[in-house]
Short mmCIF file of C-alpha atoms in Angstrom, two decimals:
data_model
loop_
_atom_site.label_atom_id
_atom_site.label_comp_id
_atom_site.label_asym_id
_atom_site.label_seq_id
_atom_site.Cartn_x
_atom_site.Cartn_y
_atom_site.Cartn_z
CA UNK A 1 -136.52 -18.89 -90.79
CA UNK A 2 -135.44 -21.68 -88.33
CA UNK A 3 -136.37 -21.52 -84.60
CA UNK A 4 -134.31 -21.31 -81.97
CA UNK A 5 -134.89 -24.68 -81.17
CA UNK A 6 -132.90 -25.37 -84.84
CA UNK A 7 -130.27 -23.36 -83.56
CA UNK A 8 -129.48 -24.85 -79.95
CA UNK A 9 -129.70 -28.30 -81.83
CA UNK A 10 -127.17 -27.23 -84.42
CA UNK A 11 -125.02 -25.24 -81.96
CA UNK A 12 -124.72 -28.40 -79.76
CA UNK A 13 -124.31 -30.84 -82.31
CA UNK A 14 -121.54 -28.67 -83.67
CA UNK A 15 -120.06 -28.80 -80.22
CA UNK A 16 -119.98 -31.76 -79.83
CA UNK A 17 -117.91 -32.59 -83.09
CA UNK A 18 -115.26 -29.79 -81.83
CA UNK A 19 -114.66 -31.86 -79.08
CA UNK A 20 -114.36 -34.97 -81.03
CA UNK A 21 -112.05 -33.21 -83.54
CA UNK A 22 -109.75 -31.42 -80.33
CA UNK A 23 -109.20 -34.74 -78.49
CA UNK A 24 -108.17 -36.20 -81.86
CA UNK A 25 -105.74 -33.42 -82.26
CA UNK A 26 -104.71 -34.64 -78.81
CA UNK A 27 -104.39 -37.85 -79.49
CA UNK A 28 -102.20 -37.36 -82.72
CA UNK A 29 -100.15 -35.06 -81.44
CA UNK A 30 -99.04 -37.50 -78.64
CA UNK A 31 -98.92 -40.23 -81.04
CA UNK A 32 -96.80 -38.31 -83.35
CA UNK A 33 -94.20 -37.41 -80.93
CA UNK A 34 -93.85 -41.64 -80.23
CA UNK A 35 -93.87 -42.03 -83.94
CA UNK A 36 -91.03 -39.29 -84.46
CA UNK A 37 -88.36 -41.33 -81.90
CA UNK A 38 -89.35 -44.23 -83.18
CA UNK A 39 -88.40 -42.64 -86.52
CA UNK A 40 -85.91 -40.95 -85.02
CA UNK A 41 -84.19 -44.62 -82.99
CA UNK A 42 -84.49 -46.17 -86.22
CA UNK A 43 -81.56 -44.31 -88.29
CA UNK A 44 -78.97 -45.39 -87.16
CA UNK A 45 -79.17 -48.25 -88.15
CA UNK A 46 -80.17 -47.22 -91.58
CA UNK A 47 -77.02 -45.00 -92.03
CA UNK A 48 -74.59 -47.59 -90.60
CA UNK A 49 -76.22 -50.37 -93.33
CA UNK A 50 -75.51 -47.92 -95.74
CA UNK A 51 -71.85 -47.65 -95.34
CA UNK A 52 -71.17 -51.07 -95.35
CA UNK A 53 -73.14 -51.63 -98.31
CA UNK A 54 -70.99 -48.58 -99.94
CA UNK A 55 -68.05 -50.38 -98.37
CA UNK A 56 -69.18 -53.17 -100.12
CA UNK A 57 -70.30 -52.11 -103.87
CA UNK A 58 -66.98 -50.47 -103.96
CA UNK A 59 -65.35 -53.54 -104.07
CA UNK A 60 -67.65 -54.52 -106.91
CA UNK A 61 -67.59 -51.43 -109.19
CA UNK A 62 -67.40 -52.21 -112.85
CA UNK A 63 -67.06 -56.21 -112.17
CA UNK A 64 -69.40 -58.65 -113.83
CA UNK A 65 -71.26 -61.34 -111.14
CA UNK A 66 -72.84 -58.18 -108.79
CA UNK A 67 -76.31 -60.26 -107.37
CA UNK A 68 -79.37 -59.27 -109.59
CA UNK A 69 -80.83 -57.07 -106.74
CA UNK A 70 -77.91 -54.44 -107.24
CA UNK A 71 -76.90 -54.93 -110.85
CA UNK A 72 -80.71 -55.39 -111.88
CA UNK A 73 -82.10 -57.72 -114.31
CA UNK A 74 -81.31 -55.97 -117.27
CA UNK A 75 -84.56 -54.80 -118.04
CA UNK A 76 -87.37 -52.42 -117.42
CA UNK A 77 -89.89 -53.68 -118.83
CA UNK A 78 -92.57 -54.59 -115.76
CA UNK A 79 -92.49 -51.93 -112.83
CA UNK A 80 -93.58 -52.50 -109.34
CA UNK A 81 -94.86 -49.86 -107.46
CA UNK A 82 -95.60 -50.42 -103.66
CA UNK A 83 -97.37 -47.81 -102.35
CA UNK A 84 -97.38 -46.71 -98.63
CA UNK A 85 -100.49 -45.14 -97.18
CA UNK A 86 -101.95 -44.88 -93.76
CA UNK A 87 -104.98 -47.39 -92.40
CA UNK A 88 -107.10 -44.69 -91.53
CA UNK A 89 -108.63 -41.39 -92.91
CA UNK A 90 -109.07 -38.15 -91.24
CA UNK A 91 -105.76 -37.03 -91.76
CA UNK A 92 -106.38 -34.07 -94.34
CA UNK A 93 -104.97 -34.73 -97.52
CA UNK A 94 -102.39 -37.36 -96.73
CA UNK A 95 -103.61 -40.50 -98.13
CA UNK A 96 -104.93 -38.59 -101.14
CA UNK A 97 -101.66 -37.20 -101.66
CA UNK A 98 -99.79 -40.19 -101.81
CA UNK A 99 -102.51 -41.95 -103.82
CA UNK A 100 -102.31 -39.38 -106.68
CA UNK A 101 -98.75 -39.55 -106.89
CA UNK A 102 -99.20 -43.06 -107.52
CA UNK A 103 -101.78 -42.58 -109.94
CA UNK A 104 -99.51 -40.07 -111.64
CA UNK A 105 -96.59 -42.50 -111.64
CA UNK A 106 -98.32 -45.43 -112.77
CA UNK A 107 -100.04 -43.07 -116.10
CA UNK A 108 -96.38 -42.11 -116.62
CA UNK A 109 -95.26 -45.75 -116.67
CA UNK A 110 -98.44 -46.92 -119.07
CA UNK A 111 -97.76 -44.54 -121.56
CA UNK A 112 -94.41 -45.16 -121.60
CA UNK A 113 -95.34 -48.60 -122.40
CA UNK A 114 -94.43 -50.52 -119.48
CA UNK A 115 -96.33 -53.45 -117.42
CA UNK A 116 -97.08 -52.06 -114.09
CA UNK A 117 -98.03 -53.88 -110.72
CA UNK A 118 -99.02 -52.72 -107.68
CA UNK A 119 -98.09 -53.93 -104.54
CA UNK A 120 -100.58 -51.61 -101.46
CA UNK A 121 -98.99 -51.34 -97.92
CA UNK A 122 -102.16 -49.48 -96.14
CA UNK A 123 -105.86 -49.85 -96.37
CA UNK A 124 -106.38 -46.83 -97.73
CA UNK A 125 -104.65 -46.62 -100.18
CA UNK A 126 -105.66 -50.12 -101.68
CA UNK A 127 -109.51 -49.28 -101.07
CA UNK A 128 -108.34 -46.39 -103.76
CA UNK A 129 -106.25 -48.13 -106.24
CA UNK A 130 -108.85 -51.02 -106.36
CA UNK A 131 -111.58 -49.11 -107.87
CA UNK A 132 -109.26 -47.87 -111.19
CA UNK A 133 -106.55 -50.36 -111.17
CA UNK A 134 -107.52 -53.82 -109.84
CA UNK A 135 -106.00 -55.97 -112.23
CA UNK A 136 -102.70 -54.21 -111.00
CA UNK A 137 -103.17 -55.09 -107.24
CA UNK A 138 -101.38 -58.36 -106.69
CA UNK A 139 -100.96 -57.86 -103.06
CA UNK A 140 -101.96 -55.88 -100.20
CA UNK A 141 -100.77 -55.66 -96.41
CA UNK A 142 -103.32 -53.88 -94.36
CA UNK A 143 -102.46 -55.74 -90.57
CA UNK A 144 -99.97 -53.55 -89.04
CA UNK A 145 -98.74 -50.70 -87.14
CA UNK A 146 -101.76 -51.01 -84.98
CA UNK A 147 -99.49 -49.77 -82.42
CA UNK A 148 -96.47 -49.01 -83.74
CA UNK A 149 -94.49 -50.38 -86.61
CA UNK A 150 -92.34 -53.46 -86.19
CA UNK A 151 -89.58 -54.34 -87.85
CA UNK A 152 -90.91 -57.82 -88.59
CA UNK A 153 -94.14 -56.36 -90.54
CA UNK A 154 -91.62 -54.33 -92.76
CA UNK A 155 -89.61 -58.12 -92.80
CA UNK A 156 -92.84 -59.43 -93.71
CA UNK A 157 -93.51 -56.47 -97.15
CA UNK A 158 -89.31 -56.98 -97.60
CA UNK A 159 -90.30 -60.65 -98.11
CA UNK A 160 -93.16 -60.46 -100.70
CA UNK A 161 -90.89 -58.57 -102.64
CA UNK A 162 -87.64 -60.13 -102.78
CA UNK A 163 -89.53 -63.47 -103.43
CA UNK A 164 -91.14 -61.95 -106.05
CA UNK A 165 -88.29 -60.33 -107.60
CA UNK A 166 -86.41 -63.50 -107.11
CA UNK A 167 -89.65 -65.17 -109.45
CA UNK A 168 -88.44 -62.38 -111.95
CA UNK A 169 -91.83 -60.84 -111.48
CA UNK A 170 -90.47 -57.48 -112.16
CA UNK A 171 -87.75 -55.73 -113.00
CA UNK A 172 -87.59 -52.15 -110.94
CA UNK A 173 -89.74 -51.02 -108.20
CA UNK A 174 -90.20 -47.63 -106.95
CA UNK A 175 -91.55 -47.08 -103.29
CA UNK A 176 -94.22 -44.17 -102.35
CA UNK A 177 -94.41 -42.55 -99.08
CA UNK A 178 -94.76 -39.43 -97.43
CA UNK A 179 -91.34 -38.33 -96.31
CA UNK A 180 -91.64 -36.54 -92.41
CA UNK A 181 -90.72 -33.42 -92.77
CA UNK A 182 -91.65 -31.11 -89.62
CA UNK A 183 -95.44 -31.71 -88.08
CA UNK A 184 -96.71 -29.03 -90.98
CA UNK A 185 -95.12 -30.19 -94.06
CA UNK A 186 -95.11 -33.91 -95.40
CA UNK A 187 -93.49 -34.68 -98.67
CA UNK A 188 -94.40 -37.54 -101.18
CA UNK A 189 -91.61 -39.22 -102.43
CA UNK A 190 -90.62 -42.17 -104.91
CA UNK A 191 -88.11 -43.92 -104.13
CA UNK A 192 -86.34 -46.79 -106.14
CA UNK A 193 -85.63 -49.52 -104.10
CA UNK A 194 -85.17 -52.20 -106.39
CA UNK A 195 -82.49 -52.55 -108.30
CA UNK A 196 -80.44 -50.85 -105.32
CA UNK A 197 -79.02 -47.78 -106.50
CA UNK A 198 -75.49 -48.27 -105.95
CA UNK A 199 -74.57 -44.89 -103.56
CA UNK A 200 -71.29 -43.00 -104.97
CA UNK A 201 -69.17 -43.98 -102.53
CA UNK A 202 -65.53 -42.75 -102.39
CA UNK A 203 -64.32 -46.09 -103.01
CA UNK A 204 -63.41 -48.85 -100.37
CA UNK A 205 -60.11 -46.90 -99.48
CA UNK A 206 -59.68 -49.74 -97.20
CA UNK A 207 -59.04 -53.53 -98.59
CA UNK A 208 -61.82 -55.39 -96.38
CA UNK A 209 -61.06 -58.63 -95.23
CA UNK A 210 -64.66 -60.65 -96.30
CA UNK A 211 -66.22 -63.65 -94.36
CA UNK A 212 -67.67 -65.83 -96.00
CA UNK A 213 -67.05 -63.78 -99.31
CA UNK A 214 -67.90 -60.26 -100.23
CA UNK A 215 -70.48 -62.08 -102.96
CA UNK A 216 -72.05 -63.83 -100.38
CA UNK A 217 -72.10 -61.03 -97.90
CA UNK A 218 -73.95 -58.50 -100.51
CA UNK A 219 -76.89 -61.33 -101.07
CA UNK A 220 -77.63 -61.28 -97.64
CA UNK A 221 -76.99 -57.93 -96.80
CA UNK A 222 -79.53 -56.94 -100.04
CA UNK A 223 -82.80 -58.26 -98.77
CA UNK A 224 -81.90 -57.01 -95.39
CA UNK A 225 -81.31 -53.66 -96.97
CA UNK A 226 -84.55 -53.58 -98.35
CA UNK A 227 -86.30 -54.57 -95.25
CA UNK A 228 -85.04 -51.52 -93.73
CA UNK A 229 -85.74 -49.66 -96.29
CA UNK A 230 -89.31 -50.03 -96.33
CA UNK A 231 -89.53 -50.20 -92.06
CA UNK A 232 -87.83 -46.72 -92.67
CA UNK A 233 -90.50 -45.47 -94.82
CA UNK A 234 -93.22 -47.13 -92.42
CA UNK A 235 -92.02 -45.04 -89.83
CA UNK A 236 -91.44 -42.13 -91.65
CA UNK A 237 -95.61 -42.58 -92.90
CA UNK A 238 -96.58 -43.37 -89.70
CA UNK A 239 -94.75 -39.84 -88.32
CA UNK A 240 -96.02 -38.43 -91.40
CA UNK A 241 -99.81 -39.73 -90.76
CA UNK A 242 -100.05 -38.58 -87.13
CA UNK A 243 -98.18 -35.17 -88.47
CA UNK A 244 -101.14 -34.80 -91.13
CA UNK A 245 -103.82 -35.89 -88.69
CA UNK A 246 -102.83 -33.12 -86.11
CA UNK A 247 -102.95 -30.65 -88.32
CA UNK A 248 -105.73 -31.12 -90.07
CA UNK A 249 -108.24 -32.07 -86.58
CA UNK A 250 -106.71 -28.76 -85.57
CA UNK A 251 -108.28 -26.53 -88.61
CA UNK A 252 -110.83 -28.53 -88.08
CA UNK A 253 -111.32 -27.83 -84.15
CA UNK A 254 -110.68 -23.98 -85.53
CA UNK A 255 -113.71 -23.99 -88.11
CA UNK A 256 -116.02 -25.96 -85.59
CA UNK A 257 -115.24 -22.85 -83.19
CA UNK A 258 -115.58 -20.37 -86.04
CA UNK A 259 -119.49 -21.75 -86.59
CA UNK A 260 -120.71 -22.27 -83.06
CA UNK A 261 -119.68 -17.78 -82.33
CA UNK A 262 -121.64 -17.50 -85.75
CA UNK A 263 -124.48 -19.81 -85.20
CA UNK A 264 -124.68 -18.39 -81.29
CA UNK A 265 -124.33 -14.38 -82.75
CA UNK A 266 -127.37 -16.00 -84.97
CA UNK A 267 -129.21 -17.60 -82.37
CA UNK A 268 -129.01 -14.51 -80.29
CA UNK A 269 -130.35 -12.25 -83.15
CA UNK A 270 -133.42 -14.11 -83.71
CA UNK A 271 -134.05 -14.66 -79.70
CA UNK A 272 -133.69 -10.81 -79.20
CA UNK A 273 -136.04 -10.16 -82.81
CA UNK A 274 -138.64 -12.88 -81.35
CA UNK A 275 -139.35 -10.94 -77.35
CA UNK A 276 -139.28 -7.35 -79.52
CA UNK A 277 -141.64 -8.91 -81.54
CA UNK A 278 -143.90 -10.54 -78.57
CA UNK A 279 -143.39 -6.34 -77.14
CA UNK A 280 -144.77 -5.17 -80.28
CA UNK A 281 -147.75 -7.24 -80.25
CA UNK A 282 -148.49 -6.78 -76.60
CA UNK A 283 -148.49 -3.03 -77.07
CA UNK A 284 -150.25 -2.51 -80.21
CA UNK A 285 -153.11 -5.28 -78.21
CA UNK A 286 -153.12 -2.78 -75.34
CA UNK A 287 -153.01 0.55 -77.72
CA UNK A 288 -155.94 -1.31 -80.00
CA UNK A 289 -158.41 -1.65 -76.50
CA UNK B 1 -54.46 -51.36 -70.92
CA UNK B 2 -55.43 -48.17 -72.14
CA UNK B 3 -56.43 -49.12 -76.27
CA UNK B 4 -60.02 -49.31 -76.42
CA UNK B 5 -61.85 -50.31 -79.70
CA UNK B 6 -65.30 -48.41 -80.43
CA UNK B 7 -68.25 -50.70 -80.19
CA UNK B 8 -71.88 -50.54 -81.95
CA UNK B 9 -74.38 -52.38 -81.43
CA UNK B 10 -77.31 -51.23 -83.36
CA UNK B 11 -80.99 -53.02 -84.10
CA UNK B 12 -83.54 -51.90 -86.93
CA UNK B 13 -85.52 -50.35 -83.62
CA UNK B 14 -82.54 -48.64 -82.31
CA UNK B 15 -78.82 -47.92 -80.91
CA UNK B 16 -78.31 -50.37 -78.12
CA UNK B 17 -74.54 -49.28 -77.32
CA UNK B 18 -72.10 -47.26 -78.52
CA UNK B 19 -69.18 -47.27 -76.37
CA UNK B 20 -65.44 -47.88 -76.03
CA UNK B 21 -64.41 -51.60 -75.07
CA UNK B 22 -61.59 -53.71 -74.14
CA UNK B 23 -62.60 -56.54 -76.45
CA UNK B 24 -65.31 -57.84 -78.31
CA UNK B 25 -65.98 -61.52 -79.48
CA UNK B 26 -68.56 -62.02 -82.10
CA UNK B 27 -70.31 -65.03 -83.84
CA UNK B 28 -69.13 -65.12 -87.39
CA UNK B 29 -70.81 -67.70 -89.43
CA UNK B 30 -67.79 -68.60 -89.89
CA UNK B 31 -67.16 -68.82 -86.10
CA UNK B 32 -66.25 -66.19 -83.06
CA UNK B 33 -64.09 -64.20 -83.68
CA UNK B 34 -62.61 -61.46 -81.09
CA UNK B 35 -61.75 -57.87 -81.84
CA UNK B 36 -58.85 -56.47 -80.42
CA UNK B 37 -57.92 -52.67 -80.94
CA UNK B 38 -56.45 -52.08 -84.30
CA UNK B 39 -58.19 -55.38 -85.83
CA UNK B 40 -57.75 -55.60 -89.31
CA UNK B 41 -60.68 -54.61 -91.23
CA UNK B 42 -63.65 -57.47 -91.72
CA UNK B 43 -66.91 -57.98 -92.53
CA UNK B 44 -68.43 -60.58 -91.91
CA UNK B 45 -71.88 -62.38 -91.27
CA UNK B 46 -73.01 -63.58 -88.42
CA UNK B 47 -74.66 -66.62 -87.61
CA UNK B 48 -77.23 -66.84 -84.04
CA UNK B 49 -74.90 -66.56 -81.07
CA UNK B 50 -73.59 -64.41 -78.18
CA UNK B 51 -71.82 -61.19 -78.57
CA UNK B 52 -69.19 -60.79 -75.12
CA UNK B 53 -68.25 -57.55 -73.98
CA UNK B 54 -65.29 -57.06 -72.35
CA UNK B 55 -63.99 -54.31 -70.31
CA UNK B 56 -61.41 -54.53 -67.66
CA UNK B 57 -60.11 -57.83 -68.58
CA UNK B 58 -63.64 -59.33 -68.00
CA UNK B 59 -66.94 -60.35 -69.84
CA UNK B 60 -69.08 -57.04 -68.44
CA UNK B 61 -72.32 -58.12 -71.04
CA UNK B 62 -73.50 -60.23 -72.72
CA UNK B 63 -75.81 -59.66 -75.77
CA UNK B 64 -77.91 -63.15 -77.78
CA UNK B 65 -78.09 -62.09 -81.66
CA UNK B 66 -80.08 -63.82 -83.74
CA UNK B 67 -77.80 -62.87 -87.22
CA UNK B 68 -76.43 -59.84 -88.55
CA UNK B 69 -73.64 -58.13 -89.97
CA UNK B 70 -69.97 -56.94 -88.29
CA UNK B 71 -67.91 -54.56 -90.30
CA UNK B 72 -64.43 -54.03 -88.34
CA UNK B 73 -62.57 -51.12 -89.29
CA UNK B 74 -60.16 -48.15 -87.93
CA UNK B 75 -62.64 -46.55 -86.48
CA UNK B 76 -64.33 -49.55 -84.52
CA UNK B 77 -66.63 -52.28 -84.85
CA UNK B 78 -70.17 -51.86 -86.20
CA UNK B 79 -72.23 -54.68 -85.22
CA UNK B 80 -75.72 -54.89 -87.04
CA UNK B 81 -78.50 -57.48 -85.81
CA UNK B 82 -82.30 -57.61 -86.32
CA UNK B 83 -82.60 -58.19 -82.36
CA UNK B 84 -80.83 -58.17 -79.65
CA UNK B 85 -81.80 -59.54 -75.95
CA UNK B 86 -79.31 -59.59 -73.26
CA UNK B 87 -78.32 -62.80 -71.78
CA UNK B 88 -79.89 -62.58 -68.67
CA UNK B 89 -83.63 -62.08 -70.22
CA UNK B 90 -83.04 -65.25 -71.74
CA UNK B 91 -84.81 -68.32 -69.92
CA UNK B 92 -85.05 -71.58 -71.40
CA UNK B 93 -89.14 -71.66 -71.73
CA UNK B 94 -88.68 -68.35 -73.79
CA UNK B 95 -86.78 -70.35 -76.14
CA UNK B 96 -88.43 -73.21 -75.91
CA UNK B 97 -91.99 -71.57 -77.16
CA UNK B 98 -89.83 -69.69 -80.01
CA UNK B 99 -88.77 -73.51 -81.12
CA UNK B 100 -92.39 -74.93 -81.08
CA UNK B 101 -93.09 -71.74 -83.08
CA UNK B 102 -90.19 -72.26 -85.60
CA UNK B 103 -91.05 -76.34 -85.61
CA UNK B 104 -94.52 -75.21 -86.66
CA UNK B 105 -93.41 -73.27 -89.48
CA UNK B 106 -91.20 -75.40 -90.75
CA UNK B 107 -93.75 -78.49 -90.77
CA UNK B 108 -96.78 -75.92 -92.27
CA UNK B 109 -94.01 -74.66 -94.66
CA UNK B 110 -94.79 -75.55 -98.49
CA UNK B 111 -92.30 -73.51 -100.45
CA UNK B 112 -88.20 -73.60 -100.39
CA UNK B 113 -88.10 -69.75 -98.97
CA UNK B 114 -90.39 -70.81 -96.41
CA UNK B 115 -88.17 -73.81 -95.48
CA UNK B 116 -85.34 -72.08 -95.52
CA UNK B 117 -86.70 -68.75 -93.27
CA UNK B 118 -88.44 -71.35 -90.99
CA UNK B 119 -84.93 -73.22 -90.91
CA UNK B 120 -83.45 -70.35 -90.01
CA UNK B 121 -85.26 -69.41 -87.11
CA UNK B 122 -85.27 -72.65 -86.15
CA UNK B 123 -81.16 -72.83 -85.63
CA UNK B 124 -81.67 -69.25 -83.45
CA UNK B 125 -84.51 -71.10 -81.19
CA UNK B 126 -81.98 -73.62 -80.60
CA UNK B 127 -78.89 -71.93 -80.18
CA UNK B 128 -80.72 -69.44 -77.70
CA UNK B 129 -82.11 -72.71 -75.81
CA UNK B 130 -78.45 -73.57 -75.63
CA UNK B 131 -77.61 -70.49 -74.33
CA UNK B 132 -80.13 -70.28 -71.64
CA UNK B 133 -78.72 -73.68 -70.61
CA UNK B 134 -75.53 -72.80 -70.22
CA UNK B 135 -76.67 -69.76 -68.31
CA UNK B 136 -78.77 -71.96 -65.74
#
């Protein structure tokens, strides 16, 4: 049976990891409510880029000569998969969540035949992929959002990709990330962003004017597209993250107080059993002389 | 005067203004253009430059864009630009270091893309060092 000295050990070293776990809470749930405006300041932007690129394809439905990036190359023969994770752990099940979809979606893609690579955006998530799939790594980005997410470290992912899409590298790639939901509820998604899925638009109903030309409008407006794509889903993972990391500190804070009332009910028991023992033996000494 | 034309101004960050204007005048790579209330529709590129606001008859801001899009239409102009600073936070040592910066680049640069990004921001440090002249 372990002494009480076991117990007041255990009891404080459990308290002490409640308050570790409670200030984390803390800390997320303040960081979370930054990361949801930043989320939050960031679609505009988004939606308005989407109209004018529905403006846009409009004008180039059905015609021959779209750029590669929207018409794709033709193929689908090599996918790229970039998958978005956080930096950090202890945030319940959120990397692993978005690391087994991508495991999933990568089997799915071998057995269908097709070359996959991986491109990681996170450190945990390429510390996971590495061990299975490390032939399929051909990049990782692991510096960023060490305060908040920039718009040039999405520029900088946006980059890798368009230059190698523009190396014909690959043919389609599909994004993972968990899409914010509410604090409680994260959802992984995939997410093609290359070729662009053209959105159904109800046609250009009015006859643009285009400067320089719509062609070359759409090959710059592509990339940039893309950048914001993936600085959306960085701050959507980021709101996600801190989402997933509140939640899960606070179960934890709620088991950590769970185990210190049963470890003190414990501690009690045995102090109480210990001075009725000492009684017993003092009076059966005294009864014995 | 009373026609007004709607005016966006949004960044990847956020929605810097979204009012009604007198006038706008915008650098199209093609060069400025101004848009008057019931503008025909454009889009168009834009090149580093400075975005005027007008309102009563008079320039009431001034906003330094380093690229972007415009899309004019009936329902206003949307102006989209990977940053945005204000005129009057520009100073000519700000622009200077973002040259140096871009110089650097551009001499360390080994591939076309490279060249041609470091290029780029090379033509924005120098148009903004132009601007911060012109505002001194």
């Amino acid at each position: 049976m372990p002494s009480l000295k076991d117990f007041r050990v255990r009891i404080a070293s459990v308290q002490s990891t409640k308050k570790i776990t409670s200030a984390m809470k803390m800390v997320a749930a303040s960081k979370l409510r930054r990361a949801q405006e930043a989320a939050e300041a960031a679609r505009p932007y988004s939606e308005r880029m989407e109209k004018m690129l529905g403006n846009l394809a409009g004008s180039f439905k059905g015609q021959a000569g779209a750029p590669k990036m929207m018409a794709g190359t033709g193929k689908d023969s090599v996918h790229l998969v970039l998958v978005m994770t956080a930096n950090r752990g202890l945030c319940g099940g959120f990397n692993s969540n978005i690391i087994r979809n991508a495991r999933a979606l990568i089997r799915e893609l071998k057995d269908k035949g097709k070359k996959v690579k991986v491109l990681c955006v996170g450190r945990k998530g390429r510390d996971s992929l590495r061990r299975d799939y490390r032939d399929l790594i051909v990049d990782s980005f692991t510096e960023f959002a060490r305060k908040r997410v920039a718009f040039t470290e999405a520029a900088e992912v946006s980059a890798k990709v368009t230059e190698m899409f523009n190396a014909g590298q690959f043919d389609v790639c599909t994004m993972i990330y968990a899409r914010f939901k509410s604090a409680l509820t994260q959802v992984v998604s995939r997410q093609q962003i290359v070729p662009f899925p053209v959105p159904e638009t109800t046609a250009a109903a009015v006859p643009y004017e285009y400067e320089p030309s719509d062609k070359e409008i759409l090959e710059d407006l592509l990339p940039r597209n893309l950048a914001i794509q993936i600085f959306r889903s960085m701050l959507e993972n980021a709101a996600s993250e801190q989402g997933a990391r509140m939640t899960a500190m606070d179960n934890a804070t709620r088991n950590a107080g769970e185990m210190i009332s049963g470890l003190t009910l414990k501690y009690n028991r045995t102090r109480q059993a210990m001075i009725t023992k000492e009684l017993i033996e003092i009076i059966s000494g005294a009864e014995a002389v | 005067m009373t026609d007004t034309v709607q005016l966006e101004l949004v960044s990847p960050e956020r929605l810097l203004l979204s009012e009604p204007v007198d006038m706008v005048v915008v650098p199209g790579t093609d060069g400025y253009f101004g848009v008057l209330p019931k503008h025909a529709p454009v889009i168009s590129t834009l090149g580093p430059g400075v975005i005027d606001v007008y309102r009563n008859g008079a320039i009431a801001q001034q906003y330094f864009v380093d690229g972007g899009f415009a899309e004019v239409n009936a329902t206003g102009v949307t102006i989209l630009v990977d940053e945005a600073l204000p005129v009057t936070e520009i100073t000519k040592a700000k622009a200077d270091e973002r040259r140096i910066a871009a110089q650097d680049r551009l001499d360390k640069a080994t591939n076309d893309d490279d060249k041609r990004r470091a290029t780029l921001a090379l033509r924005v440090a120098e148009e903004m060092a132009a601007v911060a002249g012109r505002a001194a």
